[in-house]
Amino acid sequence: MPSAAPSLSAIGPFEVRSTCCYCGVGCGVVIETEDTASGRVITGVRGAPDHPANFGRLCTKGTTLHLTAGASTRLLQPQLRERDAKGARTASLKDTGWDQALDIAARRFAAIIREHGPDAVAFYISGQLLTEDYYVFNKLAKGLIGTNNVDTNSRLCMSSAVAGYKATLGADAPPACYEDIDHAECLFISGSNTAFAHPILYRRIEAAREKNPALKTIVVDPRRTDTARDADLHLAILPGTDVALANGMLHVLLWEGLCNLDYIRDHTEGFETLKELVREYTPASVAAICGIGEEDLITAAKWFGGSRATLSLYCQGLNQSSNGTQNNASVINLHLATGQIGRPGAGPFSLTGQPNAMGGREVGGMANLLSAHRDLANPEHRAEVAALWGIDAVPAKPGKTAVELFNAVRTGEIKAVWIACTNPAQSMPDAGLVREALSRAEFVVLQEAFANTDTAPYADLLLPASTWGEKEGTVTNSERRITRVRSAIAPPGAARHDWVIARDFALRLGNELGNTDAPRLFAYTTPEEVFNEHRETTRGRDLDITGMSYAMLEARGPQQWPLREGETTGAVRLYGDGRFPTASGRARFAPTHHKPTAEKTDARYPLHFNTGRLRDHWHGMSRTGRVARLYSHVEEPVLAMNAIDMAKRKFKDGDIVQVASRRGEFVARVEASDDMRSGQSYLPMHWGSQFMNSAGANAVTSPAVDPVSRQPELKHAAVRVEKLELPWELVVMRTVSEAAAPELMSAAQPLLAEFGYATLALFGREQPAVILRAANKVPVGETLLADIDRIFAFDATTSLNYMDARRGIAKRVMVTGGRVTGVRLTGETAAREWLKDAMAEGLAVEPVRRWVLAPLSAPPAGNVGRGRIVCNCLNVAESEIRTAVEQGADLAALQETLKYGTQCGSCVPELKQLVRIRKAA
Ligand code: SF4
């Protein structure tokens, strides 16, 4: 084991190295802190200059992490929910101590286990937990309780990637690394809007293209995303046709003599079957299935097979499908057929969505996995884990995967569920069913850092957990690189670390169940002890990290696995020797078949519905939704549709529509987007009931799952879209301090349910403001308006007021210290963008004063508002960039002269697009 060396953790008295807690790129950060009278606080964050994932860069989300570190939205104390006389949950929560909370949880779980057996309880955990947290939860369920009912939100994210790797390469091990982007000659990006979802990786792609103009990029995506626009070739395939595309490409590769027959002969098996199978995937038939041009298919195949090194990058577009395992395997088939694997710049590289989806896989923290990539279905693997843990046996019965788990909660088969660090009431498909399941559950525990998530109202017991900046442990990013996560400050209030909560519950539960092994099984006092136990389970496995330790990670920085005992560095890439971890040592071609989406569009539900990420928000917004500037790129959940489909339905931009599937519905504004093919619609995944008056996108998504990976088809549902007539509009805006903004949002959240359409957001930078936008069929009553005034602290006696009862228009504006600090418009809101800027930018009050007191509802001529902010670092609006471009600026001028896009770089794809539009005009 390497000896301890000077620590890399603290690089100055007030700075600590850790990682970003958002996406799977796994960027290193330096957290800046200051000591104050109330203790040490986080004051800033910057990219860790020597972290191999980001070399000092951070995207818009990473650079604002410190703004999420305040305690105002945190769950600070264990809380128990009271039930009414009929046993229904009430809104009333009672603070309690940790001992009492964990005793209650242990007693309830023990009683259910005694009466109904271990499979009557379940754990639903998260790819945002650290590896050590994950390990303890997994051992608690499988080792102590004796149930495999432990699944995770990673099931929604990458279980098809796991299944695809295992089916073909024999192990769940991404063979490539980030450095391969620099060596590739062809990038095949499939089902990934890398520019938005993995921005720092996209910066690396941009740099590689600049360095090597011959580098070809192919993007496969039904939408014309920023990543797709930037590509040399965009294949806008129809939803659910990924396998047909890959099989068609293999057909062309064979026809063109671009397969590597030596590699196939020496290192693979099963090619003849696949070769026979792809005969029918002719370019003409595949072009028709996928809805793309035959020539484009042939070009893609030629670029893929003809390049010296082809790297595939893929993500949720392949994974979140009822054919997800085959989608993944079909891309891996292309790499095996061309020998594009195990060399610099070549390989099938699955990008993980969450920061530690990989770590969860490593400890076997899913219903079908065991520690160190072992399979639950394998009796030898079960025996190995039982021996490592010192228990009689690991249960053989498969656990419930995410969709099955909540179905079982709904039917009563699972009676108690423990949810940690995730928000299934928003993030699971068919959110209505999941909410019904949670409301029926006998006992729900929610272990969370944040007080207000869509899942919180269903919890009987809320346990405050530590979060980013406070935790200690490790995470693994997409390229198998393990980084130490370090604590910069203590958790606020009574919050505790996730592994500590799981350990303390395990000790109490063991006591309740009379299991005398519990103290031995959970004798951890530090996360390092958990890591060391996990490390031992990897000995001899594909992900062997027996050469790694906290001390090594401290001394030498992040390391890739495998890194075996005696080795000093991990494997940069895998399978360079052509040997694979299968019984024969050969990779296996998977016989992949095209299978359409599980749910079909029809006359009642004629449109495909798709979801995905935005550039500046993350998952359910419990963190990013509290940072005002992260709304400035996209402020509201807007449904994107093709202009032809809009025209057919007589929709205009900004109309309010209802989107309905066979399961549920939501209401949103609609806009025409040339990203969308006709027949398709798209809503970002981030908004839930905390920020809009429905569960958001997952009110309509489908719970159909892949038969192998059990990953749901979040990328497709059949929907209909209908216009709603909600002519009466309301906008309320109120400036507030950074710390108080989340509290005001929480107070205003119940108002959302009062309107036909409603959203909550923040805007502004130095001076944030909360904005409530709403619309209704008829004007709302005075009581509700009085409630709004109370919540937003409007004082009618000191504000400027205008009322036109005949036109149903009222204006109320508050001015404090020479700034507009509050606006309430009812009936007509045409001036909202101008007023928003007046508040955010501190514009002159006098024109606003004149406008309020005049019978005008539209803003004064020429005052239309700045509009969307594209460059978030420098606060530059799209309108300002367009003006610069119209005056002749190209990308270089925007960057060199005006400095737009030169800080985090996340807006560069959009800058390029604005220049392109101007050139094409
Ligand atoms: Fe965080 Fe952005 Fe890096 Fe992802 S790319 S880890 S969100 S800074």
CSV table of N, CA and C in Angstrom, one decimal, residues 49 114 122 172 267 298 352 367 405 408 559 602 661 671:
chain,number,residue,atom,x,y,z
A,49,PRO,N,-7.2,23.1,-11.0
A,49,PRO,CA,-6.4,23.2,-12.2
A,49,PRO,C,-5.8,21.9,-12.7
A,114,ARG,N,-40.7,-8.6,10.5
A,114,ARG,CA,-41.2,-9.7,11.3
A,114,ARG,C,-42.5,-10.3,10.8
A,122,ALA,N,-38.0,-1.8,1.4
A,122,ALA,CA,-37.1,-1.5,0.2
A,122,ALA,C,-36.4,-0.2,0.4
A,172,ASP,N,-18.9,-4.6,-16.9
A,172,ASP,CA,-19.4,-3.2,-16.9
A,172,ASP,C,-18.3,-2.3,-16.7
A,267,HIS,N,-10.4,-11.9,-31.7
A,267,HIS,CA,-10.8,-11.4,-30.4
A,267,HIS,C,-12.3,-11.4,-30.1
A,298,ILE,N,-24.8,5.9,-45.2
A,298,ILE,CA,-23.6,5.4,-45.8
A,298,ILE,C,-22.4,6.2,-45.4
A,352,THR,N,-21.8,8.8,-18.1
A,352,THR,CA,-22.8,8.7,-17.0
A,352,THR,C,-23.4,10.0,-16.7
A,367,ALA,N,-30.6,-3.6,-7.6
A,367,ALA,CA,-31.4,-4.8,-7.2
A,367,ALA,C,-30.8,-6.1,-7.8
A,405,LEU,N,-40.4,-1.6,-8.1
A,405,LEU,CA,-40.4,-1.3,-6.7
A,405,LEU,C,-41.5,-0.4,-6.3
A,408,ALA,N,-44.8,-2.1,-6.5
A,408,ALA,CA,-45.0,-3.0,-5.4
A,408,ALA,C,-45.4,-2.2,-4.1
A,559,GLN,N,-7.5,8.7,-9.5
A,559,GLN,CA,-6.9,7.5,-10.2
A,559,GLN,C,-8.0,6.7,-10.9
A,602,ASP,N,-50.9,7.3,-32.0
A,602,ASP,CA,-52.1,7.0,-32.7
A,602,ASP,C,-53.0,8.2,-32.9
A,661,SER,N,-50.9,12.3,-21.9
A,661,SER,CA,-50.6,11.0,-22.3
A,661,SER,C,-51.7,10.1,-21.7
A,671,GLU,N,-43.6,26.6,-27.8
A,671,GLU,CA,-42.9,27.4,-28.8
A,671,GLU,C,-42.5,26.6,-29.9
